[in-house]
Short mmCIF file of C-alpha atoms in Angstrom, two decimals:
data_model
loop_
_atom_site.label_atom_id
_atom_site.label_comp_id
_atom_site.label_asym_id
_atom_site.label_seq_id
_atom_site.Cartn_x
_atom_site.Cartn_y
_atom_site.Cartn_z
CA MET F 29 9.07 12.71 39.01
CA LEU F 30 9.63 14.82 35.95
CA CYS F 31 6.72 15.01 33.54
CA ARG F 32 7.10 16.39 30.09
CA ALA F 33 4.16 18.46 28.99
CA VAL F 34 3.01 17.18 25.64
CA ARG F 35 1.30 19.72 23.45
CA PRO F 36 -1.90 18.18 22.17
CA MET F 37 -1.96 17.68 18.38
CA ASP F 38 -4.03 19.99 16.26
CA VAL F 39 -7.26 18.44 15.11
CA MET F 40 -8.01 18.07 11.42
CA LYS F 41 -11.66 17.60 10.53
CA HIS F 42 -12.91 15.82 7.46
CA SER F 43 -16.33 15.57 5.92
CA SER F 44 -17.75 14.07 2.76
CA SER F 45 -20.57 16.54 2.30
CA PHE F 46 -19.51 16.92 -1.34
CA LEU F 47 -21.31 13.62 -1.93
CA LEU F 48 -24.59 15.30 -1.03
CA PRO F 49 -26.49 17.69 -3.27
CA LYS F 50 -25.24 21.22 -2.93
CA LEU F 51 -28.36 22.44 -1.13
CA ASN F 52 -27.92 20.01 1.77
CA GLN F 53 -24.59 21.32 3.04
CA PRO F 54 -23.98 21.36 6.81
CA ALA F 55 -23.20 24.85 8.10
CA ASN F 56 -19.84 23.88 9.57
CA ALA F 57 -18.34 21.83 6.73
CA PRO F 58 -14.55 21.78 7.26
CA ALA F 59 -13.53 22.53 3.68
CA LYS F 60 -15.52 25.27 2.06
CA ASN F 61 -13.97 25.17 -1.39
CA HIS F 62 -13.63 22.28 -3.73
CA ALA F 63 -11.61 21.60 -6.83
CA LEU F 64 -12.20 18.60 -9.08
CA VAL F 65 -9.63 16.62 -11.03
CA VAL F 66 -10.91 14.07 -13.55
CA LEU F 67 -8.59 11.24 -14.59
CA ASN F 68 -9.06 8.84 -17.48
CA GLN F 69 -11.40 6.18 -16.10
CA HIS F 70 -15.18 5.69 -16.01
CA LEU F 71 -16.90 8.52 -14.15
CA PRO F 72 -18.48 7.59 -10.80
CA ARG F 73 -22.28 7.78 -10.72
CA PHE F 74 -22.35 10.85 -8.40
CA MET F 75 -20.18 12.93 -10.73
CA PRO F 76 -22.79 15.69 -11.25
CA HIS F 77 -22.75 16.39 -7.46
CA LEU F 78 -18.96 16.70 -7.48
CA TRP F 79 -19.02 19.00 -10.49
CA ALA F 80 -21.61 21.26 -8.84
CA HIS F 81 -19.51 21.61 -5.68
CA ALA F 82 -16.24 22.45 -7.44
CA LYS F 83 -15.13 25.97 -8.23
CA LEU F 84 -12.36 24.67 -10.44
CA ARG F 85 -12.48 21.60 -12.67
CA ILE F 86 -9.39 20.17 -14.27
CA CYS F 87 -9.38 17.25 -16.69
CA ALA F 88 -6.15 15.31 -16.79
CA ASP F 89 -5.67 14.43 -20.46
CA GLY F 90 -8.14 11.60 -21.30
CA GLY F 91 -10.33 12.66 -18.37
CA ALA F 92 -11.73 15.14 -20.87
CA ASN F 93 -12.91 12.24 -23.07
CA ARG F 94 -14.77 10.86 -20.05
CA ILE F 95 -16.64 14.11 -19.39
CA PHE F 96 -17.40 14.48 -23.10
CA ASP F 97 -18.74 10.91 -23.41
CA GLU F 98 -20.18 9.94 -20.05
CA MET F 99 -21.85 12.91 -18.33
CA PHE F 100 -24.96 12.67 -20.48
CA GLN F 101 -26.17 9.37 -19.02
CA MET F 102 -25.99 10.84 -15.50
CA THR F 103 -28.27 13.74 -16.28
CA ASN F 104 -31.89 14.18 -17.31
CA ASP F 105 -30.91 16.23 -20.33
CA GLN F 106 -32.76 15.53 -23.57
CA ASP F 107 -29.74 15.86 -25.74
CA GLN F 108 -26.03 15.13 -25.43
CA LYS F 109 -25.20 18.57 -26.84
CA ILE F 110 -26.95 20.24 -23.90
CA THR F 111 -24.91 18.18 -21.43
CA ARG F 112 -21.66 18.83 -23.24
CA ASN F 113 -22.23 22.58 -23.13
CA LYS F 114 -23.03 22.47 -19.41
CA TYR F 115 -19.92 20.61 -18.27
CA ILE F 116 -16.91 22.53 -19.51
CA PRO F 117 -13.68 22.10 -17.52
CA GLU F 118 -11.71 25.25 -16.79
CA ILE F 119 -8.42 23.48 -17.50
CA ILE F 120 -7.20 20.44 -19.43
CA GLU F 121 -3.68 19.43 -18.53
CA GLY F 122 -1.31 16.52 -19.07
CA ASP F 123 0.78 14.83 -21.70
CA MET F 124 -2.11 14.84 -24.18
CA ASP F 125 -1.56 11.33 -25.47
CA SER F 126 -5.09 10.16 -24.62
CA ILE F 127 -7.42 13.12 -25.28
CA ARG F 128 -9.17 12.78 -28.64
CA PRO F 129 -8.50 15.63 -31.11
CA GLU F 130 -12.22 16.47 -31.50
CA VAL F 131 -12.66 16.60 -27.70
CA LYS F 132 -9.66 18.91 -27.33
CA LEU F 133 -11.01 21.16 -30.08
CA PHE F 134 -14.52 21.28 -28.57
CA TYR F 135 -13.35 22.32 -25.11
CA SER F 136 -10.76 24.72 -26.49
CA ASN F 137 -13.52 26.45 -28.49
CA GLN F 138 -15.64 26.59 -25.34
CA GLY F 139 -12.91 28.39 -23.44
CA SER F 140 -11.05 25.64 -21.55
CA LYS F 141 -7.37 26.42 -21.10
CA ILE F 142 -5.21 23.62 -22.51
CA PHE F 143 -1.80 23.04 -20.90
CA ASP F 144 0.24 20.60 -22.91
CA LYS F 145 2.87 19.04 -20.65
CA SER F 146 4.00 16.27 -22.99
CA HIS F 147 7.64 17.34 -22.57
CA ASN F 148 7.46 16.47 -18.88
CA GLN F 149 7.58 12.69 -18.49
CA GLU F 150 8.87 12.78 -14.91
CA THR F 151 5.50 13.10 -13.19
CA THR F 152 2.04 11.62 -13.65
CA ASP F 153 -0.91 13.61 -14.98
CA LEU F 154 -2.44 13.71 -11.48
CA HIS F 155 0.80 15.04 -10.04
CA LYS F 156 0.83 17.83 -12.65
CA CYS F 157 -2.78 18.82 -11.86
CA ILE F 158 -2.29 18.80 -8.09
CA SER F 159 0.97 20.68 -8.48
CA ARG F 160 -0.87 23.43 -10.35
CA ILE F 161 -3.55 23.70 -7.66
CA HIS F 162 -0.89 23.60 -4.94
CA HIS F 163 1.08 26.37 -6.63
CA HIS F 164 -1.95 28.62 -7.02
CA THR F 165 -3.40 28.14 -3.53
CA PRO F 166 -1.95 30.35 -0.78
CA ASP F 167 -0.82 28.37 2.28
CA ASN F 168 -3.45 29.87 4.52
CA GLU F 169 -6.20 28.74 2.16
CA LYS F 170 -5.01 25.16 1.73
CA SER F 171 -6.97 23.83 4.70
CA ASP F 172 -10.15 25.36 3.29
CA LEU F 173 -9.73 23.60 -0.03
CA SER F 174 -10.59 19.97 -0.75
CA VAL F 175 -9.40 18.51 -4.06
CA LEU F 176 -11.71 15.75 -5.27
CA VAL F 177 -10.22 13.28 -7.74
CA THR F 178 -12.09 10.74 -9.85
CA GLY F 179 -10.53 7.89 -11.81
CA ALA F 180 -7.42 7.50 -9.63
CA LEU F 181 -8.27 4.03 -8.29
CA GLY F 182 -8.60 0.73 -10.13
CA GLY F 183 -7.13 0.33 -13.62
CA ARG F 184 -3.38 -0.19 -13.94
CA PHE F 185 -1.90 -0.93 -10.52
CA ASP F 186 1.22 1.19 -10.97
CA HIS F 187 -0.99 4.19 -11.87
CA GLU F 188 -3.05 3.62 -8.72
CA ALA F 189 0.11 3.37 -6.61
CA ALA F 190 1.48 6.59 -8.14
CA ASN F 191 -1.84 8.37 -7.53
CA ILE F 192 -1.80 7.34 -3.86
CA ASN F 193 1.75 8.63 -3.63
CA VAL F 194 0.48 12.06 -4.71
CA LEU F 195 -1.50 12.17 -1.43
CA TYR F 196 1.78 11.75 0.48
CA VAL F 197 3.85 14.11 -1.67
CA PHE F 198 1.25 16.89 -1.23
CA SER F 199 0.37 15.99 2.36
CA ASP F 200 -0.35 19.64 3.22
CA MET F 201 -3.39 19.52 0.94
CA ARG F 202 -6.75 17.83 1.38
CA ILE F 203 -7.04 15.41 -1.53
CA VAL F 204 -9.78 12.80 -1.79
CA LEU F 205 -9.62 9.95 -4.30
CA LEU F 206 -13.10 8.76 -5.25
CA SER F 207 -14.49 5.72 -7.01
CA ASP F 208 -17.97 4.23 -7.31
CA ASP F 209 -17.19 2.01 -4.32
CA CYS F 210 -15.26 4.17 -1.86
CA LEU F 211 -13.23 7.24 -1.09
CA ILE F 212 -9.74 7.43 0.36
CA ARG F 213 -7.75 10.23 1.96
CA LEU F 214 -4.46 10.61 3.78
CA LEU F 215 -4.53 11.21 7.54
CA PRO F 216 -1.16 12.86 8.24
CA LYS F 217 0.50 11.81 11.48
CA THR F 218 0.95 15.48 12.38
CA HIS F 219 -2.72 15.79 13.37
CA ARG F 220 -5.46 14.07 15.29
CA HIS F 221 -8.31 13.40 12.91
CA GLU F 222 -12.06 13.64 13.20
CA LEU F 223 -14.07 12.16 10.37
CA TYR F 224 -17.72 13.04 9.97
CA ILE F 225 -19.69 10.27 8.32
CA GLU F 226 -22.52 11.27 6.03
CA SER F 227 -24.93 8.53 6.93
CA SER F 228 -27.28 9.50 4.12
CA ALA F 229 -24.44 8.78 1.72
CA LYS F 230 -23.68 5.50 3.46
CA GLY F 231 -24.10 3.58 0.26
CA HIS F 232 -21.03 5.38 -1.06
CA ILE F 233 -18.81 5.42 2.00
CA VAL F 234 -17.72 2.06 3.29
CA ASP F 235 -14.65 2.38 5.47
CA PHE F 236 -11.90 4.82 6.17
CA PHE F 237 -8.48 3.28 6.21
CA LEU F 238 -5.33 4.42 7.85
CA LEU F 239 -2.35 3.54 5.71
CA VAL F 240 0.48 4.61 7.94
CA HIS F 241 3.84 5.44 6.46
CA HIS F 242 6.52 3.02 7.60
CA GLN F 243 4.01 0.65 9.06
CA GLN F 244 1.56 -1.87 7.74
CA VAL F 245 -1.53 -0.89 9.70
CA LEU F 246 -4.95 -1.31 8.18
CA GLN F 247 -7.79 -0.41 10.46
CA PRO F 248 -11.38 0.57 9.79
CA LEU F 249 -12.45 3.63 11.72
CA ALA F 250 -16.00 3.19 12.94
CA MET M 12 26.69 -12.38 1.71
CA ALA M 13 24.80 -12.97 -1.53
CA LEU M 14 21.07 -13.54 -1.25
CA PRO M 15 19.55 -16.70 -2.71
CA THR M 16 17.82 -16.20 -6.06
CA MET M 17 14.10 -16.53 -6.67
CA THR M 18 12.89 -16.90 -10.25
CA HIS M 19 9.48 -15.77 -11.44
CA SER M 20 7.68 -16.73 -14.61
CA SER M 21 4.28 -15.83 -16.11
CA ALA M 22 4.26 -18.92 -18.30
CA PHE M 23 0.69 -19.57 -17.16
CA LEU M 24 -0.40 -16.72 -19.46
CA LEU M 25 1.41 -18.09 -22.51
CA PRO M 26 -0.56 -19.13 -25.58
CA THR M 27 1.99 -21.76 -26.65
CA GLY M 28 3.62 -24.52 -24.58
CA SER M 29 6.80 -24.83 -26.60
CA SER M 30 8.54 -21.82 -25.10
CA THR M 31 7.68 -22.73 -21.50
CA PRO M 32 10.87 -22.56 -19.43
CA ALA M 33 12.05 -25.93 -18.05
CA ASP M 34 11.51 -25.09 -14.38
CA ALA M 35 8.00 -23.71 -14.99
CA ALA M 36 6.89 -27.24 -15.89
CA ALA M 37 7.40 -28.27 -12.26
CA THR M 38 4.94 -25.63 -11.03
CA THR M 39 1.50 -26.54 -9.74
CA TYR M 40 -1.09 -23.83 -9.99
CA ALA M 41 -4.10 -23.17 -7.82
CA LEU M 42 -6.69 -20.60 -8.87
CA ILE M 43 -8.77 -18.46 -6.52
CA VAL M 44 -11.69 -16.41 -7.84
CA LEU M 45 -12.90 -13.48 -5.72
CA ASN M 46 -16.13 -11.54 -6.13
CA GLN M 47 -15.36 -9.18 -9.00
CA ARG M 48 -15.88 -9.24 -12.73
CA LEU M 49 -13.73 -11.95 -14.35
CA PRO M 50 -10.79 -10.76 -16.45
CA ARG M 51 -11.00 -11.73 -20.11
CA PHE M 52 -8.33 -14.45 -19.76
CA ALA M 53 -10.17 -16.32 -16.96
CA PRO M 54 -11.02 -19.33 -19.20
CA LEU M 55 -7.32 -19.58 -20.06
CA LEU M 56 -6.34 -20.09 -16.44
CA TRP M 57 -8.96 -22.67 -15.71
CA ALA M 58 -8.37 -26.34 -16.53
CA ARG M 59 -9.29 -29.73 -15.35
CA GLY M 60 -6.68 -32.25 -14.19
CA ASP M 61 -4.57 -33.93 -16.89
CA ALA M 62 -6.64 -37.16 -17.07
CA SER M 63 -9.81 -35.39 -18.08
CA LEU M 64 -8.05 -32.76 -20.19
CA SER M 65 -7.82 -34.79 -23.40
CA LEU M 66 -11.46 -35.87 -23.03
CA SER M 67 -12.76 -32.33 -22.68
CA LEU M 68 -10.54 -31.12 -25.55
CA SER M 69 -11.88 -33.75 -27.94
CA ARG M 70 -15.30 -32.26 -27.32
CA PHE M 71 -13.97 -28.70 -27.54
CA PRO M 72 -16.13 -27.20 -30.26
CA THR M 73 -14.00 -25.64 -32.96
CA ALA M 74 -16.59 -22.83 -33.15
CA SER M 75 -15.35 -21.65 -29.75
CA LEU M 76 -11.75 -21.15 -30.90
CA PRO M 77 -12.50 -17.75 -32.48
CA ALA M 78 -13.69 -16.63 -29.01
CA LEU M 79 -10.13 -17.09 -27.78
CA ALA M 80 -8.61 -15.58 -30.93
CA PRO M 81 -8.46 -12.00 -29.59
CA LEU M 82 -6.08 -13.30 -26.92
CA PHE M 83 -3.69 -14.70 -29.51
CA PRO M 84 -3.77 -12.46 -32.56
CA GLY M 85 -2.59 -14.31 -35.62
CA PHE M 86 -2.26 -17.68 -33.91
CA LEU M 87 -5.66 -19.21 -34.32
CA ILE M 88 -7.38 -17.41 -37.15
CA GLY M 89 -7.03 -19.32 -40.42
CA PHE M 90 -5.22 -22.29 -38.84
CA PRO M 91 -6.52 -25.78 -39.56
CA CYS M 92 -8.56 -27.23 -36.66
CA PHE M 93 -6.06 -29.79 -35.42
CA VAL M 94 -3.24 -27.25 -35.21
CA SER M 95 -5.52 -24.88 -33.32
CA LEU M 96 -6.48 -27.64 -30.90
CA THR M 97 -2.80 -28.31 -30.24
CA LEU M 98 -2.19 -24.66 -29.37
CA VAL M 99 -5.22 -24.55 -27.11
CA ARG M 100 -4.16 -27.77 -25.41
CA ALA M 101 -0.67 -26.39 -24.93
CA CYS M 102 -1.97 -23.30 -23.19
CA LEU M 103 -4.40 -25.23 -21.02
CA LEU M 104 -1.64 -27.58 -19.83
CA GLY M 105 0.04 -24.82 -17.88
CA THR M 106 -3.07 -24.02 -15.87
CA ALA M 107 -4.78 -24.68 -12.57
CA ARG M 108 -4.96 -28.00 -10.74
CA LEU M 109 -7.22 -26.63 -8.02
CA ARG M 110 -9.91 -24.03 -8.45
CA LEU M 111 -11.45 -22.25 -5.48
CA CYS M 112 -14.18 -19.67 -5.46
CA ALA M 113 -14.27 -17.32 -2.51
CA ASP M 114 -17.96 -16.86 -1.76
CA GLY M 115 -19.42 -14.54 -4.45
CA GLY M 116 -16.57 -15.50 -6.77
CA ALA M 117 -18.81 -18.48 -7.54
CA ASN M 118 -21.48 -16.08 -8.89
CA ARG M 119 -18.82 -14.52 -11.10
CA VAL M 120 -17.80 -17.89 -12.58
CA PHE M 121 -21.45 -18.96 -12.97
CA ASP M 122 -22.35 -15.75 -14.86
CA GLY M 123 -19.03 -14.58 -16.26
CA MET M 124 -17.72 -17.63 -18.11
CA LEU M 125 -20.85 -17.58 -20.29
CA GLU M 126 -20.14 -13.93 -21.18
CA LEU M 127 -16.53 -14.73 -22.06
CA LEU M 128 -17.50 -17.73 -24.22
CA PRO M 129 -20.69 -16.52 -25.90
CA ASP M 130 -20.48 -18.94 -28.85
CA GLU M 131 -20.57 -22.05 -26.70
CA ASP M 132 -23.43 -23.99 -25.23
CA PRO M 133 -24.20 -22.38 -21.83
CA ALA M 134 -24.99 -25.65 -20.06
CA GLU M 135 -21.70 -27.14 -21.29
CA VAL M 136 -19.71 -24.07 -20.18
CA ARG M 137 -21.30 -24.09 -16.72
CA LYS M 138 -20.42 -27.76 -16.22
CA ARG M 139 -16.88 -27.35 -17.54
CA TYR M 140 -16.01 -24.41 -15.32
CA LYS M 141 -16.93 -25.96 -12.01
CA PRO M 142 -14.93 -24.94 -8.95
CA ASP M 143 -13.45 -27.70 -6.80
CA VAL M 144 -14.08 -25.72 -3.60
CA ILE M 145 -16.28 -22.82 -2.59
CA LYS M 146 -15.17 -21.22 0.63
CA GLY M 147 -15.79 -18.16 2.72
CA ASP M 148 -18.46 -16.53 4.81
CA MET M 149 -21.19 -17.21 2.21
CA ASP M 150 -22.90 -13.85 2.43
CA SER M 151 -22.59 -13.12 -1.30
CA ILE M 152 -23.04 -16.43 -3.14
CA ARG M 153 -26.54 -16.79 -4.60
CA PRO M 154 -28.48 -19.82 -3.28
CA GLU M 155 -29.08 -21.23 -6.78
CA VAL M 156 -25.36 -20.94 -7.61
CA MET M 157 -24.39 -22.77 -4.41
CA GLU M 158 -26.92 -25.50 -5.13
CA TYR M 159 -25.79 -25.92 -8.73
CA TYR M 160 -22.12 -26.38 -7.89
CA SER M 161 -22.89 -28.46 -4.82
CA ASN M 162 -24.90 -30.86 -7.00
CA LEU M 163 -21.91 -31.11 -9.35
CA GLY M 164 -19.71 -32.16 -6.46
CA ALA M 165 -18.01 -28.90 -5.44
CA ASN M 166 -16.83 -28.93 -1.84
CA ILE M 167 -18.68 -26.15 0.01
CA VAL M 168 -16.81 -24.94 3.09
CA ASP M 169 -18.85 -22.46 5.10
CA GLU M 170 -16.76 -20.21 7.31
CA SER M 171 -19.35 -17.62 8.23
CA HIS M 172 -18.31 -18.04 11.88
CA ASP M 173 -14.87 -16.62 11.11
CA GLN M 174 -15.07 -12.87 10.59
CA ASP M 175 -11.44 -12.23 11.53
CA THR M 176 -9.88 -13.00 8.17
CA THR M 177 -10.76 -12.08 4.62
CA ASP M 178 -12.09 -14.55 2.08
CA LEU M 179 -8.76 -14.54 0.27
CA HIS M 180 -6.88 -15.28 3.46
CA LYS M 181 -9.20 -18.22 4.15
CA CYS M 182 -8.65 -19.60 0.64
CA VAL M 183 -4.87 -19.30 0.80
CA SER M 184 -4.88 -20.99 4.23
CA PHE M 185 -7.00 -23.80 2.79
CA ILE M 186 -4.56 -24.31 -0.09
CA THR M 187 -1.57 -24.42 2.26
CA ARG M 188 -3.32 -27.14 4.29
CA ASN M 189 -4.43 -29.04 1.15
CA PRO M 190 -1.65 -28.45 -1.40
CA PRO M 191 -2.48 -29.67 -4.90
CA GLY M 192 0.07 -31.41 -7.08
CA PRO M 193 3.10 -33.54 -6.26
CA GLU M 194 5.05 -32.78 -3.08
CA ASN M 195 8.19 -31.54 -4.74
CA SER M 196 6.53 -29.18 -7.21
CA ASN M 197 6.45 -25.40 -6.81
CA LEU M 198 3.07 -24.05 -5.81
CA CYS M 199 1.83 -20.84 -7.40
CA ILE M 200 -1.55 -19.37 -6.46
CA LEU M 201 -3.26 -17.22 -9.11
CA VAL M 202 -5.95 -14.87 -7.83
CA LEU M 203 -8.64 -13.18 -9.91
CA GLY M 204 -10.74 -10.29 -8.59
CA ALA M 205 -8.37 -9.07 -5.86
CA LEU M 206 -7.66 -5.65 -7.37
CA GLY M 207 -9.95 -2.70 -8.03
CA GLY M 208 -13.35 -2.49 -6.36
CA ARG M 209 -13.43 -1.49 -2.71
CA PHE M 210 -10.08 -0.10 -1.65
CA ASP M 211 -10.13 -1.72 1.78
CA HIS M 212 -10.64 -5.11 0.12
CA GLU M 213 -7.73 -4.46 -2.23
CA MET M 214 -5.46 -3.51 0.67
CA GLY M 215 -6.56 -6.56 2.66
CA ASN M 216 -5.76 -8.74 -0.37
CA ILE M 217 -2.32 -7.19 -0.80
CA ASN M 218 -1.73 -7.79 2.90
CA VAL M 219 -2.30 -11.50 2.26
CA LEU M 220 0.80 -11.44 -0.01
CA TYR M 221 2.83 -10.17 2.95
CA ARG M 222 1.32 -12.53 5.49
CA PHE M 223 2.01 -15.56 3.26
CA SER M 224 5.31 -14.27 1.91
CA GLU M 225 6.78 -17.75 1.57
CA ILE M 226 4.12 -18.70 -1.01
CA ARG M 227 4.01 -17.43 -4.59
CA ILE M 228 0.71 -15.59 -4.93
CA ILE M 229 -0.10 -13.52 -8.02
CA LEU M 230 -3.00 -11.05 -8.12
CA LEU M 231 -4.35 -10.58 -11.65
CA SER M 232 -6.74 -8.14 -13.28
CA ASP M 233 -7.51 -7.22 -16.89
CA ASP M 234 -4.87 -4.49 -16.61
CA SER M 235 -2.15 -5.74 -14.26
CA SER M 236 -0.37 -8.59 -12.57
CA ILE M 237 1.18 -8.03 -9.12
CA PHE M 238 3.20 -10.16 -6.70
CA LEU M 239 5.49 -9.75 -3.71
CA LEU M 240 9.29 -9.71 -4.01
CA PRO M 241 10.48 -10.66 -0.50
CA LYS M 242 13.67 -8.91 0.62
CA THR M 243 15.16 -12.27 1.56
CA HIS M 244 15.94 -13.02 -2.11
CA THR M 245 17.38 -11.54 -5.27
CA HIS M 246 14.69 -11.80 -7.90
CA LYS M 247 14.85 -12.80 -11.55
CA ILE M 248 11.59 -12.00 -13.28
CA ARG M 249 11.12 -13.54 -16.72
CA ILE M 250 8.99 -11.27 -18.87
CA GLU M 251 6.64 -12.77 -21.46
CA ARG M 252 6.75 -9.81 -23.81
CA LEU M 253 3.91 -11.05 -26.03
CA ILE M 254 1.51 -10.94 -23.11
CA GLU M 255 2.76 -8.49 -20.52
CA GLY M 256 4.41 -5.12 -20.24
CA PRO M 257 5.91 -2.85 -21.19
CA HIS M 258 4.66 -0.79 -18.24
CA CYS M 259 5.84 -1.93 -14.83
CA GLY M 260 6.53 -0.69 -11.33
CA LEU M 261 8.12 -1.47 -7.98
CA ILE M 262 6.06 -0.32 -5.01
CA PRO M 263 7.29 -0.15 -1.40
CA ILE M 264 3.93 -0.70 0.29
CA GLY M 265 4.01 -0.57 4.05
CA ALA M 266 7.74 0.04 4.43
CA PRO M 267 10.22 2.27 2.64
CA SER M 268 13.26 0.83 0.90
CA THR M 269 16.67 2.34 1.58
CA SER M 270 18.32 0.52 -1.27
CA THR M 271 16.90 -1.17 -4.37
CA THR M 272 18.89 -2.17 -7.45
CA THR M 273 17.44 -3.39 -10.73
CA THR M 274 18.46 -4.46 -14.23
CA GLY M 275 16.32 -4.80 -17.35
CA LEU M 276 14.25 -1.63 -16.95
CA ARG M 277 14.37 1.62 -18.85
CA TRP M 278 14.90 3.54 -15.61
CA ASN M 279 16.90 1.14 -13.48
CA LEU M 280 17.35 1.71 -9.78
CA ASP M 281 20.90 1.71 -8.44
CA ASN M 282 20.99 1.50 -4.63
CA THR M 283 18.07 3.90 -4.85
CA SER M 284 15.75 4.75 -1.99
CA MET M 285 12.03 4.46 -2.46
CA SER M 286 9.16 5.45 -0.18
CA TYR M 287 5.67 6.82 -0.11
CA GLY M 288 6.09 10.57 -0.09
CA GLY M 289 9.20 10.20 -2.20
CA LEU M 290 10.14 8.08 -5.17
CA VAL M 291 7.91 5.14 -6.10
CA SER M 292 8.88 3.41 -9.33
CA THR M 293 5.79 3.53 -11.56
CA SER M 294 5.26 3.80 -15.34
CA ASN M 295 8.66 2.20 -15.75
CA ILE M 296 9.31 0.22 -18.94
CA VAL M 297 10.60 -3.34 -19.30
CA GLU M 298 13.44 -3.43 -21.82
CA GLU M 299 14.85 -6.95 -21.49
CA ASP M 300 13.39 -10.45 -21.28
CA GLU M 301 14.58 -10.69 -17.70
CA VAL M 302 14.36 -8.09 -14.95
CA THR M 303 16.38 -8.49 -11.75
CA VAL M 304 15.54 -6.83 -8.44
CA THR M 305 17.43 -6.75 -5.15
CA SER M 306 16.15 -4.69 -2.26
CA ASP M 307 16.47 -4.27 1.49
CA SER M 308 12.69 -4.13 1.75
CA ASP M 309 9.74 -6.24 0.57
CA LEU M 310 8.44 -4.75 -2.68
CA ILE M 311 5.36 -5.23 -4.81
CA TRP M 312 6.25 -5.83 -8.47
CA THR M 313 3.57 -4.89 -10.97
CA ILE M 314 3.44 -5.28 -14.74
CA SER M 315 0.70 -4.38 -17.18
CA ILE M 316 -1.15 -7.06 -19.13
CA GLN M 317 -1.67 -6.33 -22.80
CA ASN M 318 -5.08 -6.18 -24.46
#
């Protein structure tokens, strides 16, 4: 009998240690570097943790309004000015139809780079931000980088659908969409996946779902 | 061979009855409320049966009409009372004959209707917005809410033994076994609270659209309306431009589409392929009063709801 030797799939490991305070990181966390993309919806309550983990923070258009307005209530700062000066995104990018003029001016004066992409109506703000990160990350570093995205779920359904599509279009990157209730990530069929559950962050993580291309399969992974 | 045509209308969101299309009058609506914050138009979709409608309207305090005014800018403000009542009556006529709460959805109605109608007497609002059925695994409904509605005659159906299907699935199954309205009318199930929140819940709820593809089921939130366009039909979607749009999308969830063709959109598809990882039609714009869609795959249609 002929047997075909099947090469075992490479394993891809995933962890959500970015939900924990920076000091409590496991030694063998799969992705060492984080980037943060903030879209234009209410910030999740653990936003300060995400900000602390990220080496690069990009606000997509009105995401900058959210940081400007909402970070203060998540900190113990005495004064909103102190908070605003602490949380400065490195980049603000998008079609600029939502960011308030005073917010844009504030961050520009604080050194944020503003990339106005209003001429490009073909892609969503999230797509533009991920595309930038993708372009600037060498291939051999992509597996070490995890891009955390807030504000991609809920809201207008077509926006949510487009944001999920970004996970598929950039399937060679680790991208995690986060909300107050859950996180979602793509598990590409090219790999076997191991997901490490942060049981101390159990209140945040509920289920992992496998949304398989070409197939309607929804299955919680225990 | 040409596919049969399926027509879709959002007349249930209309503020005035006079422009309701003729075939929409033959539609019977059922309303399901899941456990998320009510959208602002929840009172609009809720009505009692026709016999009690005129009675409740005659007691409809005119002070409450301004609460609905933000939904109909220009219609109600400054109008004499009786004209306003006619408009309100007209919009309530196109609404639900059967109201189900899925478990904690009952909490949302109990608490949320008061928030949406702050100028009205709370006791009166609570009695008026009483679900006909409360169904599900009962792990979220508060005991005092269950007791209140039970005392008012709501049918409580406890399915805590069944953990295989979601609350929405249970409610849709119930409606198919107990259809409201006359036998020859079209049934349309409106669902509040199915979108947003936990992603696995949202996906499970969208899956219900696929599993019951022969029934019209519309998932509604403050921001969007979504429903399934089965590949077995060519679809004509009537757009109520005062209430919905202009942003819309066609989403091939679960299966790619090799060929989709549309009319009435700013960026129409013409035998175009769509798939996750490739093109998904989002942030499209409705340009006509009617959008047509034909596809070789089941698609989710979504349209934004205006503030």
